[in-house]
Amino acid sequence: MIIYTSRVAPEWVDYNGHMNDAAYAHVFSQACESLIDHIGLDKAHREHYGYTIYTLETHLCYRQEAHQGQPLKVELALLDSDTKRLHVFFTLRDEQGNLLATSEQMLMGIKLASVRPSPFPAPVASAIASLGQVKKDAWPALAGRTIGIRR
């Protein structure tokens, strides 16, 4: 599912002539915001439920350069979820479908009054269920990676 689209903004381009690493993180953050809105936690509903989403962990992998003005699309795959967490995988591609970067994230539902983890409100849980979870044996090849020096 395409969750977010954009173009490489001039201010995202660094001294190497391509999109800066922080800009990739920004694009994935915007994709995450789109996901949060999509599951029913836009600003009005966050206030209504007194509930929000925090990012617990992010693993970003850079695969190819992106350049000023280049169209971008971010695809979403739900890898796993429980009553208060989402394990998501975002794939950033250009208009030809070339892989530019990936971002694997663990997200946590938080009750604002206590600032503690809390189960998703029922309508949000229902929207998450409708996303359709990717079976473990069909996860994207870059999902579940760990960082380290291979010897």
XYZ file of C-alpha atoms in Angstrom:
151
model
C 0.000 0.000 0.000
C 1.361 3.437 -0.908
C 1.036 5.491 2.285
C 2.887 8.676 1.311
C 4.140 10.532 -1.772
C 6.437 13.526 -2.127
C 9.272 15.049 -4.169
C 12.848 15.690 -3.094
C 12.778 19.307 -1.908
C 15.760 21.608 -2.655
C 16.493 21.996 1.069
C 16.852 18.214 1.395
C 19.817 18.114 -0.997
C 23.269 18.163 0.606
C 26.776 19.102 -0.540
C 27.081 15.731 -2.335
C 24.219 16.693 -4.652
C 21.740 14.128 -3.354
C 19.151 13.809 -0.612
C 20.670 14.149 2.851
C 20.370 11.226 5.267
C 18.199 13.297 7.630
C 15.787 13.982 4.757
C 15.246 10.233 4.294
C 14.337 10.050 7.995
C 11.993 13.023 7.478
C 10.228 11.305 4.571
C 9.746 8.137 6.637
C 8.486 10.241 9.547
C 5.899 11.810 7.229
C 4.928 8.319 6.034
C 4.465 7.304 9.659
C 2.226 10.354 10.199
C 0.174 9.280 7.174
C -0.157 5.800 8.660
C -1.273 7.259 11.990
C -3.915 9.358 10.225
C -4.948 6.334 8.121
C -5.673 4.191 11.185
C -7.852 6.902 12.720
C -5.482 8.854 14.932
C -5.471 12.204 13.159
C -5.241 15.307 15.363
C -8.961 15.399 16.212
C -9.052 11.705 17.127
C -5.838 11.895 19.180
C -7.546 14.604 21.221
C -10.832 12.669 21.369
C -9.222 9.417 22.556
C -6.436 11.070 24.564
C -4.166 8.681 22.714
C -1.145 8.869 20.450
C 1.639 6.820 18.859
C 5.317 6.955 19.829
C 8.185 5.553 17.793
C 10.265 3.141 19.899
C 12.867 2.096 17.359
C 13.817 2.822 13.765
C 16.218 1.000 11.457
C 16.907 2.969 8.282
C 18.807 1.490 5.339
C 19.995 3.637 2.433
C 20.088 1.856 -0.938
C 20.301 4.517 -3.699
C 20.632 8.275 -3.990
C 17.636 10.518 -4.551
C 17.985 13.899 -6.271
C 16.229 17.259 -6.229
C 12.739 17.192 -7.692
C 12.641 13.399 -7.923
C 9.180 11.937 -7.158
C 9.086 9.649 -4.139
C 6.575 7.102 -2.902
C 6.570 5.225 0.385
C 4.968 1.809 0.603
C 3.806 0.293 3.900
C 3.915 -3.318 5.054
C 2.522 -4.277 8.470
C 4.883 -6.974 9.720
C 3.285 -7.564 13.120
C 0.998 -6.016 15.709
C -0.505 -6.648 19.091
C -2.941 -4.690 21.256
C -0.631 -1.672 21.575
C 2.321 -2.071 19.170
C 2.900 -1.963 15.434
C 5.943 -3.401 13.671
C 5.987 -1.688 10.281
C 8.247 -1.670 7.250
C 8.372 1.318 4.905
C 9.931 1.119 1.444
C 10.951 4.328 -0.349
C 10.922 4.097 -4.152
C 11.320 6.458 -7.081
C 8.807 6.744 -9.930
C 10.436 3.812 -11.802
C 10.052 1.600 -8.702
C 13.773 1.616 -7.825
C 14.451 0.992 -4.143
C 15.950 4.086 -2.510
C 15.702 3.258 1.196
C 13.824 1.275 3.826
C 12.743 2.046 7.364
C 11.672 -0.638 9.803
C 9.919 0.762 12.868
C 8.385 -0.329 16.145
C 5.529 1.940 17.180
C 3.735 2.019 20.546
C 0.260 3.259 21.431
C 0.340 5.681 24.363
C -2.439 6.975 26.610
C -1.739 10.701 26.916
C -3.050 11.123 30.488
C -0.546 8.624 31.883
C 2.071 8.779 29.099
C 2.123 4.983 29.379
C 1.585 2.206 26.825
C -2.066 1.374 26.407
C -4.169 -0.763 24.040
C -5.372 0.865 20.838
C -8.901 2.317 20.963
C -11.318 -0.188 19.373
C -11.859 1.742 16.100
C -8.083 2.134 15.705
C -7.519 -1.580 16.379
C -10.126 -2.354 13.722
C -8.388 -0.086 11.197
C -5.057 -1.775 11.964
C -6.606 -5.195 11.429
C -7.847 -4.055 8.007
C -4.270 -3.241 6.910
C -3.513 -6.925 6.538
C -0.385 -8.312 8.111
C 2.405 -9.733 5.968
C 3.108 -13.386 6.771
C 6.557 -13.926 8.302
C 7.752 -16.014 5.341
C 6.733 -13.196 2.964
C 8.446 -10.319 4.789
C 10.536 -8.008 2.624
C 14.112 -9.290 2.295
C 15.496 -6.265 4.157
C 13.163 -6.629 7.155
C 14.508 -7.914 10.440
C 18.094 -6.887 9.762
C 20.506 -6.246 12.582
C 23.388 -3.817 12.533
C 26.915 -5.095 12.907
C 30.207 -5.654 11.168
C 30.101 -8.929 9.288
C 33.257 -11.022 9.562
